[in-house]
Amino acid sequence: MRETTGPPRTPTAPAPTTTAGGAVAARRARRISGLGLMLLLLCLAVLASVLVGARGLSPGTVWLALTSTAGGEADIIVNEIRLPRTALGLLAGISLGLGGALMQGHTRNPLGDPSILGVTFGAALAVVLGIMLLDTTTLYTQAWFAFAGAAVAVVLVYAIGSVPGRGPTPITLALAGTAVSWMAYSLTSGLVLLDQSTMEDFRFWRVGSLVGRDPAILGPMLPVVVLGAVLALTNTRALNALALGEDTARALGFRIGRARVTGLLAITLLTGVTVAACGPIAFVGLIVPHLARGIVGADYRWLLPYSALMGAALLLTADVLGRFLAPPGELQVGVVLAILGAPFFIHIVRRRRLLSL
Amino acid sequence: MTSTLAPDDARQRADDRLARRGRAVRMGPVSFPLRPRLVAVGLLTALVLFVLVVLNLSVGSTFIPPDRVWANVVGTSYDDYFTIWRVRMPRVVVGMLAGAALAAAGAITQTIMRNPLASPDLLGVTHGASAGVVGVMAFGGSYGIISGPLADIGVPALALTGGLAAGALCYGLAWRGGIDGFRLLLVGVGVSTVLMNLTLWMLTLGDVSDTGRAMVWIAGSLAMSTWQDALPVTVALVLVLPLALVAARTLDVLSYSDEVVRSLGVRLELARTTTLVLAVLLAAFGTSAAGPILFVSLACPQIALRLARTSRPPVLLSALVGAVLTCAADLLARNLISVQLPVGIVTGCLGALYLIYLLVRGNRKVQA
C-alpha cells in the first residue's frame, strides 16, 4: 500500500562492500542484463520503424535498398523517409529520456519535465516570432529559431531562479521555469490568436512529430545530442549526492554550482535540439524516468542510461503505432504517446511501486 | 513539525515567544493564531481589488467617470445602465469569482500535494473541461448546431461535467485501498496528458475558425460573460470556501509528511479526500464560468505565500490574489490593444511577471 512514500532509496554511491558483496554483484549483473534487454527492445523498435508502414517492406528489400543504389521505389522509401525518421526518433528519444531524468534530479520534483525549464515554450515563442516577423516557413529555418529560443529561455530561468552567489535551489528553479514557460506560452498564444495565418502554420508545429521534418536537421543535431549525453553522464555522481540534499552533497565534496551548470547545460542542449527538430513532444521526458526508476532504482549512474534507451524505444514504438491508428493518415507521435502511453503509465503507477524522489 | 518532537525547554521557549507576542485569538473552544502580516496583506489586496473593480467598470470603449459608475450602481441614475449592468458588471464579477475559485483550488491542491508545481490541472479538472468543450466545438459543427440558449448553458455545463468527470476519474484510478499523494500526482499527470493531447488533436482536425474559437475558450475568456455564468461559481464559492477555511487546520497538518500527519492523530485518508473534493469542486466551477484561465491556480497561491510569508499557501488570500490578477488582466485585455485578447493570455503574462519579480526579490528558501 505504502510503497511509494517511503524515504528516497539511497543513491548507492559508495557500494557497501563488506558483507553484501554478493548481493551487490548480483544486482549489478541484473542491471547489466536489464540494460541488454533494453538495448534489444530498442533494436526491435528501430527495425520495426524501418520495415513497417503504409507500405510494408521485407528485410531483404530493405537490405538491398541500403547496400545498392538502384534507385527503386523501396530505395526512396527506405533512404529518404524511413531512415531519417528512425534516426530522428532515436536521437529525440535518447535526448528526452536523458533530459527528463536530469530535470527530475535537479529539481527533485516528480513533475520535473524538460519543458519546465522553459525550453519548450521558449522555442515555441521564437518559432512564432520567426513565422510572423521574418516569414520563416521552412521547418529547417524554424529549427534554428527554436534552438535559440530554448537557449534564451534557459538562461533567463537560471538567472531568475538563482540565489545570488549560491546558484538555484530546486524550488526556485522549478518555479522560475514555470513562470517563464507560462509567460512565453501566453505571448505565443496571444500572437497566434491575433494572426490567423501564423496560427495555420503554428498549430502543426506545436503537435510534435517525427514525420515531415527536414532530414538535413540530423547533421547538426547529432553532435549536439552526443555532447549533451556526455555532459549528462558526467553529472550522475553529483546527482546521486544532490538527492541526499544540497548540504550533504556539499559536505561530500561536490561542487553544487558546477554540477547544476553542467546539468542545465546538458538539459538545454538535449531538449533544445529535440524541440528544434521535432517540435514539442511532451510526456516522454516525464514518464520515462519514473518507469526507469521503478526498474533500476534511484542510482543516477544506471538511471540515465536506462532512461535514454527507454526513451528512444518508447518514442519509436509510439511512432510506429501511429502509422496504423488513423488510416489512411497517421497520428502524430505526441498524440499516440499521450493516448496510448498515458494509460500504460497509469497502469504502471497503479500496479508497481514507483520510487518517490 | 518540530514542535511536537522538540525537547521540553525548546517548546517552552516557543510557547513563551508566542505568548509574549499575543498572537493567538481565543473564542470559547476555538483558538487560532493571529497573523498580523496575513491580515494586513489581505486587507491591502481587498483594497486593490476594489480599485480594480471600479476601474473595470469605468474604463472601456467608452469612459464612464467613477462617480457616474457609483450613481448607476446604487440606482440613482440609469444613464449607463446597459453598459454597467449588462456588459461590464457581469464580466468583472465572473472574472473575479472564477479567478478566486481557481486560485483557492490551487492553494488547496498545492498544500495537499506538497508541491509548488501542482495545480488543479493535475486533478484532471481543467483538461477534462477543455476536452469536453473543444470536442463539441470541433465535431459539433461549430455553433451552427448548438446555438442560442443551448450554447449559453451548454458550454459551461459541458465544462463542468468534463471537469468533474475527469477529477473523479483521476481519483478512482489513484485509489488502491487508499490514496497515496505521490500516486495521485502521477495518475493526474497521465490523465491530464491524455485529455490535453486529445484536445490538441481535435484542434488540428477542426476548421481553422472553430480552432480559433476553441483556443480562445482554452485560454480562458470573459468576453461573453453574462450573469448566468456568475451564478454557479457564486454558489460554489459561498458553499465551498467557508468549508475550506474551516479545514485550514487540517490543511496545516496535511502539509507535513504522511507519517507526521498520522502521528498527529489526523485521519489522513478522510482529511485528504475531503479537501481534495473541495479543490475539485472549486476548480470545476471556476473553469465552467470562464474557461481555464491560465496560470491563476498555479501562480496565485505562490504569490500569496510570498506576500504573507506563511508556511503554506493561505486559501483566502490566494482567492483574493486570484480575483485581483484576473481583474487586472481583464482590464488590460480589454484596453491594451484594439483587439480584445482572451483574459487567460494576460493573466499568464501578468502572473508570471509578478511571480518572477517575487522570486528575484526574495530568493530565499520557501516551502510550498
XYZ file of C-alpha atoms in Angstrom:
725
model
C 0.000 0.000 0.000
C 2.535 2.474 1.114
C 5.489 1.616 -1.039
C 5.676 4.877 -2.825
C 6.013 7.217 0.089
C 8.992 5.715 1.816
C 12.189 7.679 2.166
C 14.009 8.013 -1.132
C 16.008 4.895 -1.759
C 19.554 5.882 -1.010
C 21.636 6.571 -4.041
C 24.209 3.906 -3.510
C 27.204 5.996 -4.417
C 29.819 4.077 -2.455
C 28.648 0.491 -2.705
C 28.616 -1.323 0.620
C 31.487 -3.717 0.106
C 31.908 -5.680 3.310
C 29.050 -8.093 3.861
C 26.774 -7.503 0.915
C 29.382 -8.039 -1.758
C 27.496 -10.954 -3.294
C 24.219 -9.058 -3.330
C 25.846 -6.071 -4.979
C 27.409 -8.235 -7.644
C 24.067 -9.922 -8.274
C 22.334 -6.574 -8.539
C 24.942 -5.297 -10.920
C 24.539 -8.386 -13.085
C 20.793 -7.880 -13.069
C 21.169 -4.257 -14.022
C 23.543 -5.050 -16.835
C 21.264 -7.747 -18.222
C 18.372 -5.301 -17.936
C 20.358 -2.807 -19.940
C 20.970 -5.503 -22.558
C 17.256 -6.223 -22.678
C 16.504 -2.520 -23.185
C 19.019 -2.404 -25.986
C 17.354 -5.406 -27.602
C 13.946 -3.768 -27.336
C 15.340 -0.616 -28.842
C 16.811 -2.586 -31.754
C 13.428 -4.201 -32.363
C 11.775 -0.779 -32.321
C 14.336 0.531 -34.810
C 13.763 -2.461 -37.084
C 10.016 -2.058 -36.913
C 10.333 1.626 -37.650
C 12.271 0.867 -40.840
C 10.226 -2.117 -42.001
C 6.679 -1.204 -41.130
C 4.451 1.451 -42.509
C 1.915 2.272 -45.171
C 3.989 0.013 -47.395
C 5.483 -2.886 -45.517
C 8.969 -3.871 -46.679
C 10.674 -7.195 -46.246
C 14.081 -7.184 -44.552
C 15.628 -8.344 -47.825
C 14.272 -5.369 -49.728
C 15.499 -3.003 -47.058
C 18.954 -4.552 -47.121
C 19.057 -4.249 -50.887
C 17.976 -0.620 -50.685
C 20.623 0.109 -48.102
C 23.514 -1.548 -49.901
C 22.866 -0.774 -53.530
C 21.999 2.492 -55.145
C 19.448 1.028 -57.511
C 17.033 3.916 -57.038
C 13.849 1.876 -56.942
C 10.712 2.708 -55.024
C 11.887 0.816 -51.954
C 15.173 2.681 -52.162
C 13.418 6.028 -51.866
C 11.131 4.883 -49.073
C 13.969 3.488 -47.015
C 16.677 6.049 -47.577
C 14.669 9.224 -47.769
C 11.732 8.602 -45.454
C 12.124 5.730 -43.052
C 15.807 6.022 -42.149
C 15.829 9.750 -41.387
C 12.607 9.367 -39.450
C 14.006 6.484 -37.421
C 17.246 8.320 -36.752
C 15.321 11.386 -35.677
C 13.183 9.290 -33.335
C 16.257 7.610 -31.899
C 18.070 10.854 -31.177
C 14.951 12.595 -29.887
C 14.025 9.679 -27.620
C 17.505 9.468 -26.124
C 17.573 13.216 -25.574
C 14.164 13.390 -23.973
C 14.800 10.415 -21.688
C 18.109 11.853 -20.507
C 16.714 15.363 -20.227
C 13.767 14.211 -18.140
C 15.909 12.224 -15.727
C 18.308 15.143 -15.327
C 15.455 17.552 -14.773
C 13.806 15.424 -12.124
C 17.159 15.026 -10.434
C 17.962 18.709 -10.379
C 14.534 19.952 -9.331
C 13.900 16.889 -7.143
C 10.339 17.153 -8.305
C 8.373 14.239 -9.784
C 6.713 16.709 -12.133
C 10.112 17.665 -13.497
C 9.877 17.591 -17.238
C 12.399 19.071 -19.625
C 9.826 21.659 -20.598
C 9.745 23.001 -17.052
C 12.996 24.798 -17.706
C 11.205 26.939 -20.260
C 12.792 25.117 -23.182
C 9.624 24.109 -24.995
C 7.669 27.308 -24.786
C 10.739 29.478 -25.277
C 11.272 27.594 -28.511
C 7.614 27.953 -29.458
C 7.719 31.701 -28.933
C 10.821 32.026 -31.076
C 9.221 29.950 -33.829
C 6.085 32.085 -33.839
C 8.109 35.294 -33.904
C 10.084 33.848 -36.785
C 6.928 32.988 -38.709
C 5.350 36.372 -38.065
C 8.238 38.766 -38.471
C 10.556 37.043 -40.909
C 8.126 34.711 -42.636
C 10.176 31.592 -41.954
C 8.060 28.819 -43.361
C 10.609 26.049 -43.810
C 10.979 23.741 -40.877
C 14.758 23.811 -41.210
C 14.944 27.543 -40.577
C 12.361 27.288 -37.835
C 14.598 24.782 -36.079
C 17.301 27.398 -35.565
C 14.791 29.821 -34.156
C 13.527 27.117 -31.825
C 17.007 26.324 -30.545
C 17.810 29.980 -29.973
C 14.519 30.494 -28.140
C 15.147 27.452 -25.950
C 18.630 28.665 -25.036
C 17.455 32.179 -24.176
C 14.665 30.770 -22.007
C 17.038 28.570 -20.022
C 19.483 31.402 -19.370
C 16.574 33.520 -18.175
C 15.274 30.770 -15.899
C 18.706 30.174 -14.447
C 19.194 33.866 -13.759
C 15.778 34.253 -12.130
C 15.974 31.049 -10.133
C 19.453 31.652 -8.738
C 20.055 32.848 -5.256
C 22.918 35.313 -5.682
C 26.193 33.561 -5.015
C 24.626 30.164 -4.413
C 23.055 29.041 -7.637
C 19.461 27.877 -7.982
C 17.602 25.806 -5.418
C 15.224 23.124 -6.664
C 12.095 25.072 -5.763
C 13.122 28.433 -7.152
C 14.393 26.750 -10.299
C 11.118 24.921 -10.848
C 9.022 27.990 -10.139
C 11.142 30.288 -12.277
C 10.981 27.779 -15.101
C 7.229 27.515 -14.818
C 6.805 31.277 -14.722
C 8.975 31.816 -17.789
C 7.221 28.958 -19.584
C 3.819 30.439 -18.934
C 4.895 33.864 -19.998
C 6.271 32.524 -23.250
C 3.148 30.424 -23.694
C 0.853 33.394 -23.116
C 2.774 35.583 -25.523
C 2.744 32.786 -28.083
C -0.993 32.241 -27.769
C -1.630 35.969 -27.967
C 0.418 36.389 -31.127
C -1.123 33.327 -32.725
C -4.655 34.448 -31.953
C -4.006 37.852 -33.455
C -2.775 36.446 -36.712
C -4.694 33.579 -38.258
C -2.160 32.746 -40.951
C 0.530 32.289 -38.305
C -1.835 30.036 -36.409
C -2.303 27.938 -39.519
C 1.474 27.271 -39.629
C 1.924 27.088 -35.909
C -0.796 24.627 -34.964
C 1.024 21.924 -36.895
C 4.381 22.799 -35.382
C 3.058 22.537 -31.878
C 1.920 18.933 -32.207
C 5.288 17.238 -32.030
C 6.013 14.811 -34.836
C 8.846 12.856 -36.379
C 7.461 12.978 -39.877
C 7.737 15.724 -42.421
C 10.752 17.203 -40.714
C 13.725 18.126 -42.806
C 16.321 15.294 -42.705
C 19.045 17.927 -43.078
C 18.478 18.722 -39.406
C 20.057 15.387 -38.456
C 23.532 16.646 -39.359
C 23.700 19.451 -36.808
C 21.564 17.505 -34.345
C 23.894 14.545 -33.869
C 26.912 16.339 -32.349
C 24.685 18.359 -30.041
C 22.994 15.215 -28.725
C 26.338 13.490 -28.236
C 27.727 16.468 -26.356
C 24.608 16.683 -24.222
C 24.698 12.973 -23.439
C 28.361 13.136 -22.393
C 27.664 16.101 -20.123
C 24.670 14.254 -18.689
C 26.709 11.166 -17.879
C 29.406 13.226 -16.140
C 26.627 14.662 -13.991
C 25.480 11.356 -12.482
C 27.619 11.233 -9.338
C 26.725 14.771 -8.414
C 23.034 13.959 -8.910
C 23.340 10.986 -6.571
C 24.792 13.276 -3.957
C 22.238 16.016 -4.583
C 19.442 13.515 -3.957
C 20.612 13.498 -0.337
C 20.160 17.246 -0.105
C 22.386 20.129 -1.037
C 24.093 20.349 2.344
C 25.012 16.688 2.330
C 26.221 16.946 -1.243
C 28.412 19.885 -0.347
C 29.726 18.052 2.695
C 30.608 15.110 0.464
C 32.827 17.454 -1.506
C 30.722 18.096 -4.594
C 30.689 21.491 -6.203
C 26.997 22.228 -6.360
C 27.229 25.236 -8.635
C 29.295 23.436 -11.203
C 27.075 20.349 -11.073
C 23.992 22.465 -11.659
C 25.518 24.328 -14.580
C 26.639 21.065 -16.180
C 23.226 19.517 -15.710
C 21.293 22.501 -17.010
C 23.624 22.832 -19.979
C 23.032 19.185 -20.819
C 19.261 19.622 -20.484
C 19.323 22.699 -22.700
C 21.342 21.024 -25.409
C 19.325 17.809 -25.381
C 15.838 19.235 -25.165
C 16.548 22.358 -27.147
C 17.757 20.399 -30.128
C 14.853 17.970 -29.859
C 12.240 20.693 -29.747
C 14.005 22.327 -32.642
C 13.956 19.148 -34.697
C 10.567 17.623 -33.853
C 8.515 20.292 -32.150
C 7.335 19.838 -28.584
C 6.997 16.152 -27.724
C 5.655 16.068 -24.227
C 5.397 13.193 -21.803
C 8.428 11.093 -22.799
C 10.691 13.142 -20.594
C 8.172 12.996 -17.804
C 7.272 9.308 -17.653
C 10.431 7.568 -18.802
C 12.463 8.464 -15.698
C 9.639 7.235 -13.467
C 9.432 3.929 -15.328
C 13.202 3.560 -15.305
C 13.379 4.395 -11.621
C 10.809 1.685 -10.965
C 13.084 -0.853 -12.652
C 16.591 0.141 -11.759
C 16.265 2.264 -8.623
C 17.370 5.779 -7.899
C 21.072 5.458 -8.727
C 21.574 8.008 -11.459
C 24.585 6.179 -12.890
C 22.132 3.488 -14.007
C 19.036 5.602 -14.266
C 20.414 7.807 -17.033
C 21.379 5.026 -19.475
C 18.092 3.241 -18.786
C 16.141 6.439 -19.360
C 17.965 7.095 -22.619
C 17.256 3.625 -24.030
C 13.689 3.535 -22.774
C 13.005 6.994 -24.130
C 14.168 6.031 -27.592
C 12.308 2.707 -27.567
C 9.098 4.331 -26.363
C 9.222 7.148 -28.887
C 9.925 4.832 -31.817
C 7.224 2.386 -30.759
C 4.696 5.190 -30.483
C 5.739 6.447 -33.898
C 5.312 3.004 -35.467
C 1.900 2.567 -33.855
C 0.851 5.998 -35.062
C 1.266 4.794 -38.650
C -1.652 2.397 -38.232
C -4.032 4.045 -35.868
C -5.723 6.560 -38.130
C -5.665 5.219 -41.677
C -5.230 6.487 -44.299
C -3.320 9.208 -42.457
C -1.050 8.997 -39.466
C -1.340 10.087 -35.885
C 1.420 12.372 -34.708
C 3.772 10.694 -32.291
C 2.935 13.135 -29.496
C -0.732 12.231 -29.691
C -0.026 8.497 -29.757
C 2.284 8.817 -26.784
C -0.391 10.546 -24.816
C -3.304 8.383 -25.822
C -1.541 5.023 -25.532
C 1.377 5.942 -23.311
C -0.584 7.647 -20.596
C -2.947 4.759 -19.840
C 0.065 2.458 -19.806
C 1.788 4.841 -17.437
C -1.258 4.982 -15.180
C -1.403 1.194 -15.170
C 2.232 1.011 -14.122
C 1.698 3.646 -11.465
C -1.183 1.622 -10.076
C 0.474 -1.763 -10.232
C 4.103 -1.249 -9.478
C 5.958 0.604 -6.877
C 7.463 3.804 -8.084
C 10.178 5.390 -6.079
C 9.405 8.855 -4.938
C 12.120 11.416 -5.360
C 6.508 19.736 12.846
C 9.447 20.044 15.196
C 7.338 21.443 17.995
C 5.863 18.022 18.684
C 9.249 16.422 18.805
C 11.306 19.224 20.295
C 12.731 18.972 23.800
C 10.589 20.492 26.501
C 12.677 23.586 27.056
C 12.665 24.403 23.347
C 8.925 24.022 23.255
C 8.608 26.129 26.371
C 10.625 28.876 24.731
C 8.470 28.723 21.609
C 5.330 28.921 23.727
C 6.731 31.880 25.640
C 7.569 33.653 22.424
C 4.068 33.115 21.133
C 2.535 34.232 24.399
C 4.678 37.385 24.504
C 3.564 38.430 21.067
C -0.012 37.618 21.953
C -0.507 36.044 18.556
C -3.449 33.860 19.370
C -7.128 34.605 19.358
C -9.340 32.571 21.644
C -13.080 32.469 21.390
C -14.500 29.832 23.696
C -13.364 26.451 22.408
C -11.881 27.940 19.238
C -8.447 29.438 19.047
C -6.313 30.358 16.121
C -3.050 32.169 15.643
C -3.346 35.782 14.636
C -1.012 36.643 11.815
C -0.822 40.433 11.516
C 1.030 40.304 8.256
C -1.542 37.981 6.706
C -4.378 40.252 7.812
C -2.628 43.381 6.585
C -1.793 41.869 3.223
C -5.351 40.579 2.961
C -6.866 43.990 3.598
C -4.485 45.634 1.160
C -5.320 43.045 -1.503
C -9.021 43.621 -0.938
C -8.465 47.355 -1.381
C -6.569 46.775 -4.625
C -9.386 44.507 -5.764
C -11.944 47.236 -5.073
C -9.950 49.797 -7.060
C -9.604 47.346 -9.926
C -13.326 46.618 -9.965
C -14.092 50.338 -10.155
C -11.540 50.770 -12.925
C -13.009 47.803 -14.769
C -16.458 49.365 -14.575
C -15.412 52.798 -15.715
C -12.661 52.194 -18.283
C -13.530 50.668 -21.630
C -14.505 51.621 -25.126
C -16.470 54.466 -23.539
C -15.080 56.009 -20.389
C -17.563 56.434 -17.539
C -16.257 58.512 -14.606
C -16.285 56.692 -11.258
C -18.952 58.979 -9.765
C -21.344 58.135 -12.579
C -20.493 54.451 -12.126
C -21.418 54.813 -8.469
C -24.694 56.532 -9.297
C -25.599 53.685 -11.595
C -24.588 51.022 -9.116
C -26.700 52.423 -6.266
C -29.557 53.099 -8.660
C -29.802 56.898 -8.536
C -29.044 57.121 -12.246
C -29.881 54.926 -15.201
C -27.811 56.724 -17.855
C -25.314 53.922 -18.370
C -27.498 51.082 -17.155
C -26.803 48.841 -20.109
C -23.037 49.337 -20.170
C -22.613 48.944 -16.448
C -25.144 46.304 -15.509
C -25.344 44.235 -18.663
C -21.814 44.399 -20.077
C -19.152 45.377 -17.613
C -20.554 44.228 -14.314
C -21.190 40.579 -15.247
C -17.804 40.462 -16.830
C -15.927 41.762 -13.821
C -17.980 39.661 -11.407
C -17.463 36.463 -13.361
C -13.754 37.208 -13.713
C -13.371 37.943 -10.037
C -15.249 34.844 -8.888
C -13.658 32.483 -11.389
C -10.187 33.771 -10.522
C -10.906 33.402 -6.813
C -12.249 29.871 -7.193
C -9.323 28.711 -9.317
C -6.740 30.256 -7.015
C -8.350 28.796 -3.895
C -8.427 25.391 -5.560
C -4.752 25.834 -6.406
C -3.871 26.710 -2.821
C -5.583 23.569 -1.513
C -4.040 21.351 -4.185
C -0.520 22.648 -3.631
C -0.857 22.076 0.092
C -2.153 18.530 -0.232
C 0.325 17.558 -2.906
C 3.128 19.371 -1.105
C 4.326 20.561 -4.450
C 4.536 24.157 -5.700
C 4.057 22.952 -9.266
C 0.795 21.201 -8.513
C -2.433 22.779 -9.629
C -5.983 21.601 -10.191
C -4.839 20.858 -13.747
C -3.228 17.802 -12.214
C -6.541 16.648 -10.826
C -7.683 16.436 -14.419
C -10.228 19.171 -13.957
C -9.162 21.848 -16.412
C -8.091 19.473 -19.139
C -11.289 17.479 -18.757
C -13.284 20.652 -19.177
C -11.228 21.705 -22.207
C -11.563 18.323 -23.882
C -15.328 18.378 -23.451
C -15.743 21.868 -24.818
C -13.300 21.546 -27.700
C -14.800 18.206 -28.648
C -18.195 19.797 -29.129
C -16.764 22.841 -30.857
C -14.702 20.772 -33.280
C -17.152 17.947 -34.032
C -20.456 19.568 -33.214
C -20.379 21.668 -36.371
C -19.354 24.872 -34.570
C -22.099 26.981 -33.062
C -24.362 26.225 -36.004
C -25.902 23.287 -34.226
C -25.592 24.266 -30.634
C -26.763 27.809 -30.658
C -28.895 30.172 -28.648
C -29.730 29.104 -25.107
C -28.151 25.704 -25.641
C -24.787 27.328 -26.320
C -25.190 29.569 -23.296
C -25.912 26.754 -20.907
C -24.239 24.038 -22.967
C -20.631 25.145 -22.852
C -20.430 25.836 -19.106
C -22.415 22.701 -18.320
C -20.159 20.696 -20.593
C -17.087 22.162 -18.962
C -18.440 21.375 -15.521
C -19.313 17.806 -16.474
C -15.977 17.246 -18.178
C -14.064 18.700 -15.270
C -15.870 16.760 -12.573
C -15.735 13.519 -14.566
C -12.005 13.857 -15.123
C -11.475 14.684 -11.470
C -13.431 11.598 -10.430
C -11.501 9.513 -12.953
C -8.156 10.620 -11.522
C -9.292 9.875 -8.016
C -10.706 6.488 -8.967
C -7.569 5.473 -10.838
C -5.322 6.565 -7.999
C -7.352 4.639 -5.444
C -5.801 1.423 -4.301
C -7.143 0.759 -0.865
C -6.352 4.364 -0.139
C -4.994 7.415 -1.846
C -1.299 7.992 -1.959
C -0.320 11.584 -2.668
C 2.514 10.676 -4.965
C 0.426 8.172 -6.913
C -2.406 10.661 -7.301
C 0.050 13.210 -8.658
C 1.382 10.807 -11.274
C -2.044 9.496 -12.247
C -3.184 13.095 -12.576
C -0.289 13.798 -14.908
C -1.257 10.794 -17.008
C -4.940 11.626 -17.242
C -4.266 15.289 -17.949
C -1.833 14.400 -20.692
C -4.335 12.160 -22.426
C -7.022 14.820 -22.280
C -4.692 17.642 -23.302
C -3.405 15.781 -26.323
C -6.906 14.754 -27.309
C -7.748 18.441 -27.202
C -4.734 19.406 -29.286
C -5.502 16.693 -31.801
C -9.113 17.791 -32.096
C -7.833 21.308 -32.679
C -5.908 20.143 -35.752
C -8.999 18.354 -37.094
C -11.417 21.227 -36.894
C -11.927 24.102 -39.243
C -9.467 26.908 -38.582
C -12.140 29.380 -37.463
C -13.553 26.895 -34.972
C -9.993 26.258 -33.845
C -9.643 29.928 -33.116
C -12.808 29.999 -31.044
C -11.804 26.846 -29.188
C -8.357 28.265 -28.469
C -9.944 31.397 -27.035
C -12.008 29.234 -24.706
C -8.963 27.145 -23.734
C -7.040 30.247 -22.805
C -9.967 31.475 -20.724
C -12.073 34.365 -21.871
C -14.505 36.714 -20.218
C -15.703 38.325 -23.414
C -19.055 36.549 -23.484
C -19.703 36.590 -19.757
C -23.286 37.003 -18.595
C -24.951 36.934 -15.216
C -25.837 33.338 -15.989
C -22.159 32.398 -15.813
C -21.775 34.024 -12.435
C -24.462 32.065 -10.616
C -22.930 28.575 -10.385
C -19.494 29.814 -9.388
C -21.026 32.119 -6.773
C -22.907 29.228 -5.221
C -19.773 27.105 -5.281
C -17.689 29.807 -3.633
C -20.305 30.559 -0.984
C -20.669 26.893 -0.100
C -17.138 25.597 -0.532
C -14.862 28.437 0.512
C -16.108 28.524 4.144
C -15.573 24.771 4.317
C -12.051 25.258 3.037
C -11.462 27.855 5.735
C -12.823 25.527 8.402
C -10.430 22.911 7.048
C -7.496 25.309 7.443
C -6.101 23.426 10.416
C -6.352 20.129 8.586
C -4.536 21.712 5.680
C -1.832 22.969 8.034
C -1.277 19.409 9.164
C -1.532 17.916 5.692
C 1.417 19.998 4.540
C 3.671 17.690 6.535
C 4.676 14.202 5.513
C 2.197 11.338 5.792
C 3.969 9.884 8.811
C 3.740 13.145 10.731
C 0.097 13.602 9.764
C -0.768 10.168 11.100
C 1.234 10.590 14.271
C -0.579 13.849 14.941
C -3.768 11.826 15.042
C -5.357 13.094 11.848
C -7.305 10.621 9.759
C -5.186 11.044 6.688
C -7.394 9.474 4.006
C -10.518 11.220 5.206
C -8.813 14.587 5.535
C -7.131 14.359 2.162
C -10.208 13.129 0.353
C -12.432 15.851 1.769
C -10.023 18.651 0.967
C -9.394 17.220 -2.500
C -13.106 17.186 -3.214
C -13.278 20.829 -2.154
C -10.450 21.683 -4.544
C -12.018 19.779 -7.424
C -15.385 21.480 -6.902
C -13.833 24.936 -6.780
C -11.723 24.290 -9.860
C -14.547 22.751 -11.874
C -16.995 25.564 -11.162
C -14.302 28.190 -11.715
C -13.405 26.639 -15.062
C -17.010 26.344 -16.155
C -17.551 30.067 -15.631
C -14.855 31.421 -17.902
C -12.730 28.587 -19.192
C -9.451 27.526 -17.607
C -7.979 30.969 -17.022
C -4.341 30.155 -17.422
C -1.820 30.181 -14.632
C -4.167 31.617 -11.974
C -4.382 28.399 -9.993
C -0.633 27.822 -10.172
C 0.744 31.308 -9.626
C -1.697 32.915 -7.180
C -1.077 30.531 -4.270
C 2.662 31.022 -4.692
C 2.227 34.793 -4.874
C 0.012 34.774 -1.765
C 2.513 32.578 0.043
C 5.317 35.003 -0.664
C 3.267 38.070 0.215
C 2.033 36.718 3.537
C 5.192 34.746 4.363
C 3.203 31.816 5.704
C 4.314 28.202 5.750
C 1.749 27.053 3.199
C -0.369 28.907 0.612
C -3.169 30.654 2.515
C -6.506 29.802 0.922
C -8.442 33.030 1.398
C -5.565 35.302 0.445
C -4.913 33.128 -2.615
C -8.540 33.612 -3.620
C -8.199 37.374 -3.230
C -4.976 37.412 -5.233
C -6.703 35.309 -7.872
C -9.518 37.831 -8.115
C -7.037 40.720 -8.324
C -4.971 39.034 -11.001
C -7.998 38.196 -13.139
C -9.486 41.686 -12.813
C -6.185 43.378 -13.615
C -5.638 41.055 -16.551
C -9.114 41.670 -17.921
C -8.655 45.427 -17.621
C -5.524 45.129 -19.747
C -7.016 42.544 -22.087
C -9.868 44.884 -22.965
C -7.926 48.103 -23.295
C -4.338 47.335 -24.192
C -4.687 46.968 -27.931
C -7.531 47.407 -30.348
C -8.276 43.672 -30.440
C -9.639 42.076 -27.298
C -7.327 39.373 -26.024
C -8.611 36.393 -24.033
C -8.033 37.213 -20.394
C -6.096 33.996 -19.801
C -3.276 35.194 -22.002
C -2.860 38.342 -19.960
C -3.106 36.508 -16.631
C -0.310 34.275 -17.884
C 1.907 37.272 -18.605
C 0.988 39.321 -15.532
C 1.077 36.400 -13.131
C 4.377 35.170 -14.495
C 5.955 38.627 -14.360
C 4.831 39.175 -10.793
C 5.937 35.735 -9.672
C 9.305 36.307 -11.321
C 9.588 39.629 -9.509
C 8.816 37.987 -6.186
C 11.272 35.186 -6.881
C 14.070 37.561 -7.758
C 13.358 39.839 -4.811
C 13.110 37.239 -2.132
C 15.266 34.402 -3.327
C 15.203 32.572 -0.112
C 14.081 29.082 0.724
C 10.308 28.836 0.765
C 8.282 25.754 1.188
C 5.035 25.123 -0.510
